[in-house]
CSV table of C-alpha atoms in Angstrom, one decimal:
chain,number,residue,atom,x,y,z
A,1,MET,CA,24.7,107.6,159.3
A,2,LYS,CA,25.6,108.2,155.7
A,3,PHE,CA,29.0,109.6,154.5
A,4,ASP,CA,30.5,110.6,151.1
A,5,VAL,CA,33.8,108.9,152.3
A,6,LEU,CA,34.6,106.7,155.2
A,7,ILE,CA,38.3,106.2,156.1
A,8,SER,CA,39.7,103.4,158.3
A,9,GLY,CA,43.1,104.3,159.8
A,10,GLY,CA,44.3,107.2,161.9
A,11,GLY,CA,48.0,107.2,160.9
A,12,VAL,CA,49.7,109.9,158.9
A,13,VAL,CA,48.3,108.8,155.5
A,14,GLY,CA,44.8,108.2,156.9
A,15,ILE,CA,44.5,111.6,158.4
A,16,THR,CA,46.1,113.3,155.4
A,17,THR,CA,43.6,111.6,153.1
A,18,ALA,CA,40.7,112.6,155.4
A,19,LEU,CA,41.8,116.2,155.5
A,20,SER,CA,42.3,116.4,151.7
A,21,LEU,CA,38.9,114.8,150.9
A,22,GLU,CA,37.1,117.0,153.5
A,23,SER,CA,38.7,120.1,151.9
A,24,LEU,CA,36.7,119.2,148.7
A,25,GLY,CA,33.4,119.7,150.6
A,26,LEU,CA,32.8,116.0,151.2
A,27,LYS,CA,31.3,114.5,154.3
A,28,VAL,CA,34.1,112.4,155.7
A,29,GLY,CA,34.2,110.0,158.6
A,30,LEU,CA,37.4,108.7,160.2
A,31,MET,CA,37.4,105.4,162.0
A,32,VAL,CA,40.4,105.0,164.4
A,33,LYS,CA,41.4,102.3,166.8
A,34,HIS,CA,42.4,103.3,170.4
A,35,HIS,CA,46.0,102.4,169.7
A,36,GLU,CA,46.5,103.1,166.0
A,37,SER,CA,49.1,100.5,165.0
A,38,MET,CA,51.2,101.0,161.9
A,39,MET,CA,53.0,97.7,161.5
A,40,TRP,CA,56.8,97.8,161.2
A,41,SER,CA,57.0,101.3,162.5
A,42,VAL,CA,58.9,102.6,165.5
A,43,PRO,CA,56.1,102.8,168.1
A,44,ASP,CA,57.5,105.6,170.4
A,45,GLY,CA,56.9,108.4,168.0
A,46,LYS,CA,60.6,109.2,167.5
A,47,GLN,CA,60.6,107.5,164.1
A,48,ILE,CA,62.2,109.9,161.5
A,49,TYR,CA,60.5,110.6,158.3
A,50,MET,CA,62.2,112.2,155.3
A,51,LEU,CA,59.6,114.1,153.3
A,52,ASN,CA,60.2,115.1,149.7
A,53,GLY,CA,59.2,118.4,148.1
A,54,GLY,CA,55.9,117.0,146.7
A,55,SER,CA,54.8,115.8,150.1
A,56,VAL,CA,55.7,119.1,151.8
A,57,ASN,CA,53.8,121.1,149.2
A,58,PHE,CA,50.7,118.9,149.7
A,59,LEU,CA,50.9,119.4,153.5
A,60,LYS,CA,51.3,123.1,153.0
A,61,LYS,CA,48.2,123.2,150.8
A,62,LEU,CA,46.2,121.4,153.5
A,63,GLY,CA,47.4,123.9,156.1
A,64,VAL,CA,49.4,121.3,158.1
A,65,TRP,CA,53.0,122.2,157.4
A,66,ASN,CA,52.7,125.7,159.0
A,67,LEU,CA,51.5,124.1,162.2
A,68,ILE,CA,54.9,122.4,162.7
A,69,ALA,CA,57.5,124.3,164.7
A,70,LYS,CA,60.4,125.2,162.5
A,71,THR,CA,62.8,123.9,165.2
A,72,SER,CA,61.3,120.4,164.6
A,73,ILE,CA,62.2,120.4,160.9
A,74,ALA,CA,65.7,119.8,159.5
A,75,GLU,CA,66.4,120.7,155.9
A,76,VAL,CA,68.4,118.3,153.8
A,77,SER,CA,70.7,120.4,151.6
A,78,GLU,CA,72.8,117.5,150.2
A,79,ILE,CA,72.5,113.8,149.6
A,80,VAL,CA,75.6,111.6,149.3
A,81,ILE,CA,75.2,108.0,148.1
A,82,LEU,CA,78.3,105.7,148.3
A,83,GLY,CA,78.9,102.2,146.9
A,84,ASP,CA,80.9,99.3,148.3
A,85,ARG,CA,84.1,100.7,146.6
A,86,GLN,CA,83.4,104.2,148.0
A,87,ASP,CA,82.2,105.4,144.6
A,88,LEU,CA,80.0,108.4,145.1
A,89,ILE,CA,76.9,110.0,143.7
A,90,GLY,CA,76.0,113.4,145.1
A,91,PHE,CA,73.0,115.6,144.9
A,92,ASN,CA,73.1,119.3,146.0
A,93,ALA,CA,70.1,121.5,146.5
A,94,LEU,CA,71.9,124.7,145.4
A,95,GLY,CA,73.1,123.0,142.2
A,96,GLU,CA,69.5,122.0,141.5
A,97,ASN,CA,68.1,125.5,142.3
A,98,LEU,CA,66.1,124.0,145.2
A,99,SER,CA,65.7,125.4,148.7
A,100,ALA,CA,66.2,121.8,150.0
A,101,LEU,CA,66.2,118.2,148.7
A,102,GLY,CA,64.0,117.1,151.5
A,103,TYR,CA,63.0,117.6,155.1
A,104,THR,CA,63.3,115.4,158.1
A,105,ILE,CA,60.8,115.4,161.0
A,106,GLU,CA,59.9,113.1,163.9
A,107,LYS,CA,56.7,111.1,163.5
A,108,ASN,CA,55.2,112.5,166.7
A,109,GLU,CA,55.7,116.1,165.5
A,110,LEU,CA,53.9,115.4,162.2
A,111,ILE,CA,51.1,113.6,164.0
A,112,ARG,CA,50.7,116.5,166.4
A,113,ALA,CA,50.3,119.0,163.5
A,114,LEU,CA,47.8,116.7,161.8
A,115,HIS,CA,45.7,116.4,165.0
A,116,LYS,CA,45.8,120.2,165.4
A,117,LYS,CA,44.3,120.5,161.9
A,118,LEU,CA,41.7,117.9,162.7
A,119,THR,CA,40.3,119.9,165.6
A,120,ASN,CA,39.4,122.7,163.1
A,121,SER,CA,37.8,120.3,160.5
A,122,ASN,CA,34.3,119.0,160.1
A,123,LEU,CA,35.4,115.4,160.1
A,124,ILE,CA,33.2,113.0,162.1
A,125,PHE,CA,35.2,110.5,164.2
A,126,ARG,CA,34.6,107.0,165.5
A,127,HIS,CA,37.2,106.2,168.2
A,128,ASN,CA,38.1,102.9,169.9
A,129,ILE,CA,36.5,100.7,167.3
A,130,ASP,CA,37.3,98.2,164.6
A,131,VAL,CA,35.6,97.3,161.4
A,132,GLU,CA,33.8,93.9,161.7
A,133,SER,CA,32.2,93.5,158.3
A,134,LEU,CA,31.5,95.1,154.9
A,135,ASP,CA,28.4,94.9,152.7
A,136,THR,CA,28.6,96.5,149.2
A,137,GLY,CA,25.5,97.5,147.3
A,138,PRO,CA,25.0,99.2,143.9
A,139,ASP,CA,24.9,102.7,145.4
A,140,GLN,CA,26.8,102.5,148.7
A,141,ILE,CA,29.0,100.4,151.0
A,142,SER,CA,27.9,99.5,154.6
A,143,VAL,CA,30.4,99.1,157.4
A,144,GLN,CA,29.5,97.3,160.6
A,145,LEU,CA,31.7,98.4,163.6
A,146,SER,CA,32.8,96.4,166.6
A,147,ASP,CA,30.3,98.3,168.8
A,148,GLY,CA,27.4,97.2,166.5
A,149,GLU,CA,26.9,100.6,164.7
A,150,ILE,CA,26.4,100.5,160.9
A,151,LEU,CA,27.8,103.3,158.8
A,152,LYS,CA,27.0,103.8,155.1
A,153,SER,CA,29.2,105.6,152.6
A,154,ASP,CA,29.7,106.1,148.9
A,155,LEU,CA,33.4,105.1,149.3
A,156,LEU,CA,35.4,103.2,151.9
A,157,VAL,CA,39.2,104.0,152.1
A,158,GLY,CA,41.5,101.5,153.8
A,159,ALA,CA,44.4,103.4,155.3
A,160,ASP,CA,45.0,100.9,158.0
A,161,SER,CA,48.6,99.8,157.6
A,162,ILE,CA,50.4,96.9,156.0
A,163,ASN,CA,48.3,94.5,158.1
A,164,SER,CA,45.1,96.1,156.7
A,165,ARG,CA,41.8,94.7,158.0
A,166,ILE,CA,39.9,96.4,155.2
A,167,ARG,CA,42.0,94.6,152.6
A,168,LYS,CA,41.3,91.3,154.3
A,169,LEU,CA,37.6,91.9,154.7
A,170,ALA,CA,37.5,92.8,151.0
A,171,LYS,CA,39.2,89.5,150.2
A,172,ILE,CA,42.0,91.2,148.3
A,173,GLY,CA,45.0,88.8,148.1
A,174,SER,CA,48.6,89.9,148.2
A,175,ASP,CA,52.1,88.8,147.6
A,176,THR,CA,54.8,89.3,150.2
A,177,HIS,CA,58.6,89.3,149.5
A,178,ASP,CA,61.0,88.6,152.4
A,179,PHE,CA,64.3,90.3,151.9
A,180,GLN,CA,65.9,88.1,154.6
A,181,GLN,CA,67.0,91.3,156.4
A,182,ILE,CA,66.2,93.3,159.4
A,183,ALA,CA,66.4,97.1,159.8
A,184,LEU,CA,68.1,98.5,162.9
A,185,VAL,CA,66.8,102.0,163.8
A,186,PHE,CA,68.5,104.3,166.3
A,187,ARG,CA,70.1,107.8,166.6
A,188,ILE,CA,73.6,109.0,166.7
A,189,ARG,CA,75.3,112.3,167.6
A,190,ALA,CA,78.3,113.0,165.3
A,191,GLN,CA,81.0,115.6,165.1
A,192,HIS,CA,79.7,117.0,161.8
A,193,GLY,CA,76.1,117.3,160.5
A,194,GLY,CA,75.4,120.2,158.1
A,195,GLY,CA,72.1,119.0,156.7
A,196,ILE,CA,73.7,116.2,154.6
A,197,ALA,CA,71.9,112.8,154.2
A,198,TYR,CA,74.2,109.8,153.6
A,199,GLN,CA,73.5,106.4,152.2
A,200,TRP,CA,75.9,103.5,151.9
A,201,PHE,CA,75.2,100.5,149.6
A,202,ARG,CA,77.4,97.7,150.8
A,203,HIS,CA,78.2,94.0,150.1
A,204,GLU,CA,75.5,91.4,150.7
A,205,GLY,CA,72.7,93.9,150.2
A,206,GLU,CA,73.5,95.9,153.3
A,207,VAL,CA,72.2,99.5,153.3
A,208,LEU,CA,73.0,102.2,155.8
A,209,ALA,CA,71.2,105.5,155.8
A,210,LEU,CA,71.9,108.6,158.0
A,211,LEU,CA,69.1,111.2,158.1
A,212,PRO,CA,70.2,114.6,159.4
A,213,LEU,CA,68.5,116.1,162.4
A,214,ALA,CA,69.3,119.1,164.6
A,215,ASP,CA,72.3,119.4,166.9
A,216,ASN,CA,74.5,117.1,164.7
A,217,GLN,CA,72.2,114.2,165.3
A,218,PHE,CA,71.3,111.6,162.7
A,219,GLY,CA,68.5,109.1,162.4
A,220,VAL,CA,70.0,105.8,161.4
A,221,VAL,CA,68.3,103.0,159.4
A,222,TRP,CA,70.7,100.1,159.0
A,223,SER,CA,69.4,97.2,156.8
A,224,VAL,CA,71.4,94.1,157.3
A,225,SER,CA,71.1,90.3,156.9
A,226,LYS,CA,69.2,88.6,159.7
A,227,LYS,CA,72.3,86.9,160.9
A,228,ARG,CA,74.4,90.1,161.0
A,229,GLY,CA,71.5,91.9,162.6
A,230,GLU,CA,71.3,89.3,165.4
A,231,ASN,CA,75.0,89.6,166.0
A,232,LEU,CA,74.8,93.4,166.2
A,233,LEU,CA,71.9,93.2,168.6
A,234,ARG,CA,73.7,90.7,170.8
A,235,GLY,CA,76.9,92.9,170.8
A,236,GLY,CA,74.9,95.9,171.9
A,237,LYS,CA,75.9,99.5,171.5
A,238,ARG,CA,79.7,98.8,171.8
A,239,LEU,CA,79.8,96.5,168.8
A,240,ALA,CA,77.4,98.6,166.7
A,241,SER,CA,79.4,101.7,167.5
A,242,LEU,CA,82.6,100.1,166.3
A,243,GLU,CA,81.1,98.8,163.1
A,244,LEU,CA,79.3,102.1,162.5
A,245,ARG,CA,82.4,104.2,162.9
A,246,SER,CA,84.4,102.1,160.5
A,247,ILE,CA,81.8,103.1,157.8
A,248,VAL,CA,80.8,106.7,158.6
A,249,SER,CA,83.6,108.4,160.5
A,250,HIS,CA,85.3,109.6,157.3
A,251,HIS,CA,82.2,111.7,156.6
A,252,VAL,CA,80.7,112.6,159.9
A,253,GLY,CA,83.7,112.2,162.3
A,254,GLU,CA,83.4,110.5,165.7
A,255,CYS,CA,79.9,109.4,166.5
A,256,LYS,CA,78.0,108.0,169.5
A,257,ILE,CA,74.7,106.1,169.7
A,258,VAL,CA,72.3,108.2,171.8
A,259,ASP,CA,69.3,105.9,172.2
A,260,GLU,CA,68.1,102.3,172.2
A,261,PHE,CA,67.9,100.1,169.2
A,262,LYS,CA,64.5,99.3,167.5
A,263,TYR,CA,64.4,96.8,164.8
A,264,PHE,CA,61.9,95.3,162.3
A,265,PRO,CA,62.0,92.6,159.6
A,266,ILE,CA,62.2,93.9,156.0
A,267,THR,CA,59.5,92.7,153.6
A,268,SER,CA,57.6,94.2,150.7
A,269,LEU,CA,53.9,93.7,150.1
A,270,LYS,CA,52.0,93.9,146.8
A,271,PRO,CA,48.2,93.5,146.8
A,272,ASN,CA,46.5,91.9,143.8
A,273,THR,CA,44.6,95.2,143.4
A,274,VAL,CA,44.2,98.5,145.3
A,275,ILE,CA,40.5,99.0,144.4
A,276,GLY,CA,37.3,97.1,144.8
A,277,ASP,CA,33.5,97.8,144.7
A,278,ARG,CA,33.3,101.3,146.3
A,279,LEU,CA,36.6,100.5,148.1
A,280,VAL,CA,40.2,101.8,147.8
A,281,LEU,CA,43.5,101.2,149.5
A,282,VAL,CA,46.1,103.8,150.3
A,283,GLY,CA,49.5,104.0,152.0
A,284,ASP,CA,50.9,100.8,153.4
A,285,ALA,CA,47.6,99.0,153.0
A,286,ALA,CA,48.1,99.5,149.3
A,287,GLY,CA,51.6,98.0,149.4
A,288,THR,CA,55.1,98.5,150.8
A,289,ILE,CA,58.6,98.6,149.4
A,290,HIS,CA,62.2,98.2,150.9
A,291,PRO,CA,62.9,101.1,153.2
A,292,MET,CA,66.3,101.8,151.5
A,293,ALA,CA,64.6,104.4,149.3
A,294,GLY,CA,63.1,106.3,152.2
A,295,GLN,CA,59.9,106.8,150.0
A,296,GLY,CA,57.3,104.8,152.0
A,297,LEU,CA,55.5,107.7,153.6
A,298,ASN,CA,56.0,109.9,150.5
A,299,LEU,CA,54.2,107.3,148.4
A,300,GLY,CA,51.4,107.2,150.9
A,301,ILE,CA,51.0,110.9,150.9
A,302,ARG,CA,51.0,110.8,147.1
A,303,ASP,CA,48.2,108.2,147.3
A,304,ALA,CA,46.1,110.7,149.3
A,305,LEU,CA,46.8,113.4,146.7
A,306,ILE,CA,46.0,111.2,143.7
A,307,LEU,CA,42.8,109.9,145.3
A,308,SER,CA,41.6,113.4,146.1
A,309,LYS,CA,42.1,114.4,142.5
A,310,ALA,CA,40.3,111.3,141.2
A,311,VAL,CA,37.3,111.6,143.5
A,312,GLY,CA,37.1,115.4,143.3
A,313,GLY,CA,37.4,115.4,139.5
A,314,ASP,CA,34.6,114.9,137.0
A,315,LYS,CA,31.4,114.9,139.0
A,316,ARG,CA,29.6,113.0,136.3
A,317,GLY,CA,32.0,110.0,136.4
A,318,SER,CA,31.1,106.8,138.1
A,319,MET,CA,32.9,105.8,141.3
A,320,HIS,CA,34.4,102.8,139.4
A,321,CYS,CA,35.9,105.1,136.8
A,322,LYS,CA,37.3,107.4,139.5
A,323,LEU,CA,38.9,104.5,141.3
A,324,ARG,CA,40.3,103.1,138.1
A,325,SER,CA,41.9,106.6,137.4
A,326,TYR,CA,43.5,106.4,140.9
A,327,GLU,CA,44.8,102.9,140.3
A,328,ARG,CA,46.4,103.9,137.0
A,329,ARG,CA,47.9,107.2,138.2
A,330,ARG,CA,49.6,105.7,141.2
A,331,ALA,CA,50.9,102.5,139.5
A,332,GLU,CA,53.8,104.0,137.5
A,333,LYS,CA,55.6,105.6,140.4
A,334,VAL,CA,55.0,102.6,142.7
A,335,ALA,CA,56.3,100.2,140.0
A,336,ILE,CA,59.5,102.4,139.5
A,337,MET,CA,60.3,102.5,143.2
A,338,SER,CA,59.5,98.8,143.8
A,339,CYS,CA,61.7,97.7,140.8
A,340,LEU,CA,64.5,100.1,141.9
A,341,THR,CA,64.7,98.9,145.4
A,342,ARG,CA,64.4,95.2,144.5
A,343,GLY,CA,67.0,95.6,141.8
A,344,LEU,CA,69.5,97.5,144.0
A,345,HIS,CA,69.1,94.9,146.7
A,346,GLU,CA,69.7,92.0,144.4
A,347,LEU,CA,72.7,93.8,142.7
A,348,PHE,CA,74.5,94.4,146.0
A,349,CYS,CA,73.8,90.9,147.2
A,350,LEU,CA,76.0,89.7,144.4
A,351,ASN,CA,79.6,89.1,145.4
A,352,GLY,CA,82.9,89.0,143.5
A,353,VAL,CA,85.6,91.5,142.4
A,354,SER,CA,84.2,91.8,138.8
A,355,VAL,CA,80.7,92.5,140.1
A,356,SER,CA,82.0,95.1,142.5
A,357,PHE,CA,84.0,96.8,139.7
A,358,LEU,CA,80.9,96.9,137.5
A,359,ARG,CA,78.9,98.5,140.3
A,360,GLY,CA,81.6,101.1,140.7
A,361,MET,CA,81.6,101.8,137.0
A,362,GLY,CA,77.8,102.3,137.2
A,363,PHE,CA,78.1,104.7,140.1
A,364,SER,CA,80.8,106.7,138.1
A,365,ILE,CA,78.7,106.9,135.0
A,366,PHE,CA,75.6,108.0,136.9
A,367,GLU,CA,77.5,110.7,138.8
A,368,LYS,CA,78.8,112.2,135.5
A,369,THR,CA,75.5,112.0,133.6
A,370,GLN,CA,73.5,115.1,134.7
A,371,ILE,CA,70.3,114.0,132.8
A,372,LEU,CA,70.2,110.7,134.8
A,373,LYS,CA,70.7,112.6,138.1
A,374,LYS,CA,67.9,115.1,137.3
A,375,LEU,CA,65.6,112.3,136.3
A,376,ALA,CA,66.3,110.4,139.5
A,377,LEU,CA,65.8,113.5,141.6
A,378,ASN,CA,62.6,114.3,139.9
A,379,ILE,CA,61.3,110.8,140.5
A,380,ALA,CA,62.3,110.9,144.2
A,381,SER,CA,61.0,114.4,144.9
A,382,ASN,CA,57.6,114.6,143.1
């Protein structure tokens, strides 16, 4: 069978890419494993995503956002960022003439809406299979599946997670950076919520993020050194609650952990390239960054948007030119977010009174400089 585009990967980014390309009138095939595994994600579907305005607008355009129950979405009206000296940077939706700075949603609610949209599409599926081999010719790429079937396509998209099989089969190398941290993921119920997202940058590179949910609950992502993480896991909810309250109670009041810990090692991955002969990588397959920015899924959805514009653009352009356009257009934002997260991590890993003072001065200057705040907000939300 021949396709215009074949996509490997049935996670959020894979499905979004498929729906977007199919909306252009292309014949799209989606290849999905029985248990679609997105490495380093929370497997039970309760993982919390914070989507920016650009991602939400794209999902609205695809007809996905309106399929999500409003009760499943929490608006983020304010973002508060604090340094290790309690210096503060604040962003407010009202002050920026925005309806919200972002939106939080459970992974399973977003996947459910995407699956609803899939049922009304003309996408062709291959379930319970894996890609065994690739063969690229001048006019098409052939994909052999684990059941022996061979599919042909003008373009193959690898949207199959950080552990991408497509990337490996295409022999695209990559560099991995180990932050020597783990992220603890869980939920709390607090006295105060109010649609405010919080983030604390603390000594030794520790980052604590609270993502607002309904009923005064927050999704927590706590990035700590491996040693500290092991101590917190050994100490269980009692120790973690004590530590957490000492950091957050001034802002959200008394809080209680309401589910079990999940955790994952924090690394970033950068492939040597995101394109090949009639092949392109999107989402985590195209690279990952430190989760402190909360931009991983937003970058993946942006990949889907950029690829759709590149492929659906000039009909006369060669596939190589279209993929080069995709590569160039995504590179700047990814580089900014990667450098920002690496830089902040290294900055807060530095110890000493003078370093802490300088970090505080930086926070103070940033908070008072509106043009910097608007630039940061624009980068994060589009």
